[in-house]
CSV table of C-alpha atoms in Angstrom, one decimal:
chain,number,residue,atom,x,y,z
A,27,ASP,CA,-13.6,-8.4,-0.7
A,28,SER,CA,-10.0,-8.7,-1.9
A,29,GLY,CA,-9.7,-12.3,-0.7
A,30,VAL,CA,-7.0,-11.5,1.7
A,31,THR,CA,-7.8,-12.2,5.4
A,32,GLN,CA,-6.3,-10.7,8.5
A,33,THR,CA,-6.9,-11.6,12.1
A,34,PRO,CA,-7.7,-10.1,14.6
A,35,LYS,CA,-9.4,-7.0,13.4
A,36,HIS,CA,-8.6,-5.1,16.6
A,37,LEU,CA,-6.0,-5.7,19.3
A,38,ILE,CA,-5.6,-3.7,22.4
A,39,THR,CA,-2.6,-4.5,24.6
A,40,ALA,CA,-0.1,-2.9,27.0
A,41,THR,CA,3.4,-1.6,26.5
A,42,GLY,CA,6.0,-4.3,26.7
A,43,GLN,CA,3.8,-7.0,25.5
A,44,ARG,CA,4.1,-9.2,22.4
A,45,VAL,CA,1.4,-9.8,19.8
A,46,THR,CA,1.0,-11.8,16.7
A,47,LEU,CA,-0.9,-10.7,13.5
A,48,ARG,CA,-2.0,-13.2,11.0
A,49,CYS,CA,-2.5,-12.9,7.3
A,50,SER,CA,-3.9,-15.4,4.7
A,51,PRO,CA,-3.2,-14.4,1.1
A,52,ARG,CA,-5.5,-14.9,-1.9
A,53,SER,CA,-5.7,-18.3,-3.2
A,54,GLY,CA,-2.8,-18.7,-5.7
A,55,ASP,CA,-0.8,-15.7,-4.5
A,56,LEU,CA,2.8,-16.5,-3.5
A,57,SER,CA,3.9,-13.1,-2.1
A,58,VAL,CA,3.0,-11.5,1.1
A,59,TYR,CA,3.7,-8.0,2.2
A,60,TRP,CA,3.3,-6.2,5.5
A,61,TYR,CA,2.8,-2.5,6.0
A,62,GLN,CA,2.3,-0.1,8.9
A,63,GLN,CA,0.1,2.8,8.7
A,64,SER,CA,0.0,5.2,11.5
A,65,LEU,CA,-2.8,7.8,12.0
A,66,ASP,CA,-3.1,10.1,8.9
A,67,GLN,CA,0.2,8.7,7.6
A,68,GLY,CA,1.2,6.8,4.5
A,69,LEU,CA,2.0,3.1,4.1
A,70,GLN,CA,5.3,2.1,5.5
A,71,PHE,CA,6.6,-1.1,4.0
A,72,LEU,CA,7.9,-3.5,6.5
A,73,ILE,CA,8.7,-6.7,4.8
A,74,GLN,CA,7.9,-9.0,1.9
A,75,TYR,CA,7.9,-12.8,1.6
A,76,TYR,CA,7.8,-14.8,-1.6
A,77,ASN,CA,6.9,-18.5,-1.4
A,78,GLY,CA,8.3,-18.8,2.1
A,79,GLU,CA,11.4,-16.8,1.7
A,80,GLU,CA,12.2,-13.2,2.7
A,81,ARG,CA,12.4,-11.2,-0.5
A,82,ALA,CA,12.6,-7.6,0.6
A,83,LYS,CA,12.9,-5.7,3.9
A,84,GLY,CA,11.9,-2.2,4.6
A,85,ASN,CA,11.8,-0.1,7.6
A,86,ILE,CA,11.1,-3.0,10.0
A,87,LEU,CA,12.3,-2.6,13.6
A,88,GLU,CA,14.4,-5.2,15.2
A,89,ARG,CA,11.5,-5.8,17.7
A,90,PHE,CA,9.4,-6.9,14.8
A,91,SER,CA,9.7,-10.2,12.9
A,92,ALA,CA,7.8,-12.1,10.4
A,93,GLN,CA,7.6,-15.4,8.6
A,94,GLN,CA,5.7,-17.1,5.9
A,95,PHE,CA,4.6,-20.7,6.4
A,96,PRO,CA,4.5,-23.6,3.9
A,97,ASP,CA,0.7,-23.1,3.5
A,98,LEU,CA,1.7,-19.4,2.5
A,99,HIS,CA,0.0,-17.6,5.4
A,100,SER,CA,2.1,-15.2,7.2
A,101,GLU,CA,2.5,-13.9,10.7
A,102,LEU,CA,3.9,-10.6,12.0
A,103,ASN,CA,5.3,-10.7,15.5
A,104,LEU,CA,5.6,-7.4,17.4
A,105,SER,CA,7.4,-7.6,20.7
A,106,SER,CA,8.4,-5.1,23.5
A,107,LEU,CA,5.5,-3.0,22.3
A,108,GLU,CA,5.7,0.8,22.7
A,109,LEU,CA,3.0,3.5,22.5
A,110,GLY,CA,4.3,4.5,19.0
A,111,ASP,CA,3.6,1.0,17.6
A,112,SER,CA,-0.1,1.9,17.7
A,113,ALA,CA,-1.2,1.7,14.1
A,114,LEU,CA,-3.1,0.0,11.4
A,115,TYR,CA,-1.2,-3.0,10.1
A,116,PHE,CA,-2.0,-4.2,6.6
A,117,CYS,CA,-1.2,-7.4,4.8
A,118,ALA,CA,-1.2,-7.6,1.1
A,119,SER,CA,-0.7,-10.4,-1.4
A,120,SER,CA,0.3,-10.7,-5.0
A,121,VAL,CA,0.8,-13.4,-7.5
A,122,TYR,CA,4.5,-12.7,-8.1
A,123,GLY,CA,7.3,-11.4,-6.1
A,124,GLY,CA,8.9,-9.4,-8.9
A,125,ASP,CA,9.3,-5.7,-9.7
A,126,THR,CA,7.1,-5.3,-12.6
A,127,LEU,CA,3.3,-5.1,-12.6
A,128,ASN,CA,2.6,-6.9,-9.3
A,129,THR,CA,-0.9,-5.8,-8.2
A,130,GLN,CA,-1.1,-6.0,-4.5
A,131,TYR,CA,-4.4,-7.0,-2.9
A,132,PHE,CA,-4.8,-5.7,0.6
A,133,GLY,CA,-6.5,-7.3,3.6
A,134,PRO,CA,-8.9,-5.3,5.9
A,135,GLY,CA,-6.1,-4.6,8.4
A,136,THR,CA,-5.4,-5.1,12.1
A,137,ARG,CA,-5.8,-2.1,14.2
A,138,LEU,CA,-3.3,-2.3,17.1
A,139,THR,CA,-3.7,-0.1,20.1
A,140,VAL,CA,-0.9,-0.1,22.7
A,141,LEU,CA,-1.9,1.4,26.1
B,7,GLY,CA,16.7,4.3,-2.1
B,8,GLN,CA,13.4,5.2,-3.4
B,9,SER,CA,11.1,8.1,-2.8
B,10,LEU,CA,7.8,9.3,-4.2
B,11,GLU,CA,6.4,12.7,-3.7
B,12,GLN,CA,2.8,13.7,-4.1
B,13,PRO,CA,0.7,16.6,-3.0
B,14,SER,CA,-0.8,16.1,0.5
B,15,GLU,CA,-4.3,17.5,-0.4
B,16,VAL,CA,-6.5,18.3,-3.4
B,17,THR,CA,-10.0,19.7,-3.4
B,18,ALA,CA,-12.4,19.7,-6.4
B,19,VAL,CA,-16.0,19.9,-7.1
B,20,GLU,CA,-18.4,17.2,-8.3
B,21,GLY,CA,-18.3,16.6,-12.0
B,22,ALA,CA,-14.9,18.2,-12.3
B,23,ILE,CA,-11.5,16.8,-13.4
B,24,VAL,CA,-8.6,16.5,-11.1
B,25,GLN,CA,-4.9,15.5,-11.6
B,26,ILE,CA,-2.8,14.1,-8.8
B,27,ASN,CA,0.9,14.2,-9.5
B,28,CYS,CA,3.6,11.9,-8.4
B,29,THR,CA,7.4,12.5,-8.9
B,30,TYR,CA,9.8,9.8,-8.1
B,31,GLN,CA,13.5,9.1,-7.4
B,32,THR,CA,14.3,5.4,-7.5
B,33,SER,CA,17.0,3.2,-8.8
B,34,GLY,CA,16.0,0.4,-11.1
B,35,PHE,CA,12.5,1.8,-11.8
B,36,TYR,CA,10.0,-0.6,-13.3
B,37,GLY,CA,6.7,1.2,-13.2
B,38,LEU,CA,4.2,3.2,-11.2
B,39,SER,CA,1.0,2.0,-9.6
B,40,TRP,CA,-1.9,3.9,-8.1
B,41,TYR,CA,-4.0,2.9,-5.1
B,42,GLN,CA,-7.1,4.3,-3.6
B,43,GLN,CA,-7.9,4.2,0.1
B,44,HIS,CA,-11.1,5.3,1.8
B,45,ASP,CA,-10.9,6.5,5.3
B,46,GLY,CA,-10.2,3.4,7.6
B,47,GLY,CA,-10.4,1.0,4.7
B,48,ALA,CA,-7.9,-1.2,2.8
B,49,PRO,CA,-6.0,0.3,-0.2
B,50,THR,CA,-7.3,-1.0,-3.6
B,51,PHE,CA,-5.5,-1.0,-6.9
B,52,LEU,CA,-6.4,1.5,-9.5
B,53,SER,CA,-3.8,1.5,-12.4
B,54,TYR,CA,-0.4,0.7,-13.4
B,55,ASN,CA,2.0,2.3,-15.9
B,56,GLY,CA,5.0,0.1,-17.0
B,57,LEU,CA,5.6,2.1,-20.1
B,58,ASP,CA,5.4,5.8,-20.9
B,59,GLY,CA,2.0,7.1,-21.9
B,60,LEU,CA,-1.6,7.0,-20.8
B,61,GLU,CA,-3.5,4.1,-19.5
B,62,GLU,CA,-7.3,4.6,-19.3
B,63,THR,CA,-9.7,2.6,-17.0
B,64,GLY,CA,-13.2,4.1,-17.1
B,65,ARG,CA,-13.2,7.5,-15.4
B,66,PHE,CA,-9.6,7.1,-14.2
B,67,SER,CA,-6.4,7.5,-16.3
B,68,SER,CA,-2.8,7.4,-15.3
B,69,PHE,CA,0.2,8.7,-17.1
B,70,LEU,CA,3.9,8.0,-16.9
B,71,SER,CA,7.0,9.9,-18.3
B,72,ARG,CA,10.2,8.0,-17.4
B,73,SER,CA,12.3,10.8,-18.8
B,74,ASP,CA,10.8,13.3,-16.4
B,75,SER,CA,10.5,10.8,-13.5
B,76,TYR,CA,6.8,11.8,-13.3
B,77,GLY,CA,3.4,10.4,-13.4
B,78,TYR,CA,-0.1,11.4,-12.7
B,79,LEU,CA,-3.5,10.1,-11.9
B,80,LEU,CA,-6.4,11.8,-13.7
B,81,LEU,CA,-9.9,11.4,-12.3
B,82,GLN,CA,-12.8,12.7,-14.4
B,83,GLU,CA,-16.4,13.3,-13.7
B,84,LEU,CA,-15.7,13.4,-10.1
B,85,GLN,CA,-18.2,11.9,-7.7
B,86,MET,CA,-18.6,12.4,-3.9
B,87,LYS,CA,-17.5,8.7,-3.5
B,88,ASP,CA,-14.1,9.6,-5.0
B,89,SER,CA,-13.3,11.4,-1.9
B,90,ALA,CA,-10.5,9.3,-0.6
B,91,SER,CA,-6.6,9.1,-0.3
B,92,TYR,CA,-4.7,8.2,-3.5
B,93,PHE,CA,-1.2,6.6,-3.3
B,94,CYS,CA,1.4,6.3,-6.1
B,95,ALA,CA,3.7,3.3,-5.5
B,96,SER,CA,6.8,1.7,-7.0
B,97,ASN,CA,8.0,-1.8,-6.8
B,98,ALA,CA,11.6,-1.5,-7.7
B,99,GLY,CA,13.5,-3.8,-5.3
B,100,LYS,CA,11.1,-3.1,-2.5
B,101,SER,CA,7.6,-1.8,-2.3
B,102,THR,CA,7.4,2.0,-1.7
B,103,PHE,CA,4.4,4.1,-1.4
B,104,GLY,CA,4.1,7.9,-1.6
B,105,ASP,CA,2.7,9.6,1.5
B,106,GLY,CA,-0.7,9.9,-0.3
B,107,THR,CA,-2.9,12.7,-1.5
B,108,THR,CA,-6.3,13.3,0.2
B,109,LEU,CA,-8.9,14.2,-2.4
B,110,THR,CA,-11.9,16.1,-1.1
B,111,VAL,CA,-14.8,16.2,-3.6
B,112,LYS,CA,-17.3,19.1,-2.7
B,113,PRO,CA,-20.9,19.3,-4.0
């Protein structure tokens, strides 16, 4: 158990809908990352927040947005969902937001299925 | 931009040694991390190289050569439970993971 929690574990929805994925980082961690992993694919970095501020952005679609709240939990909002958005979405947290050793601790993931 | 390349698949037998290579092209490189992911599970941190050389953690070792933009993960005394995907990752500017190497350990 990494100490990172994600809810829900599974989510099934229809095309065109909007969903919200939630992540609570490990106690003391200030940074939260979001990743998308499609079937048999690598981890695609979406976005990183550090202490409430956006720190880095990856290949995140305009239909997706995220935020980190004052209590440091984060939410990833996915809208106008398409079949291709079906994937495993991971949240990770780390103590720092910097570029050096910054071990990321991953949550169990949310499996999103768009029908 | 950043890119990390690693082989897609590696197969080895129980008890053997296997090396998973990672070559990278990044600007502002700071170091290379390695993560393990079992099928359907969450990635877990294995090792980090911030400086050139070898880092050893039990049966796992990781190596970095900045001059060659190259690193590797070495797994010794392979066990069946080591069958998993292994990712190299860089944290320069934004988090970037390689596409992963699927290791299959056979009896």
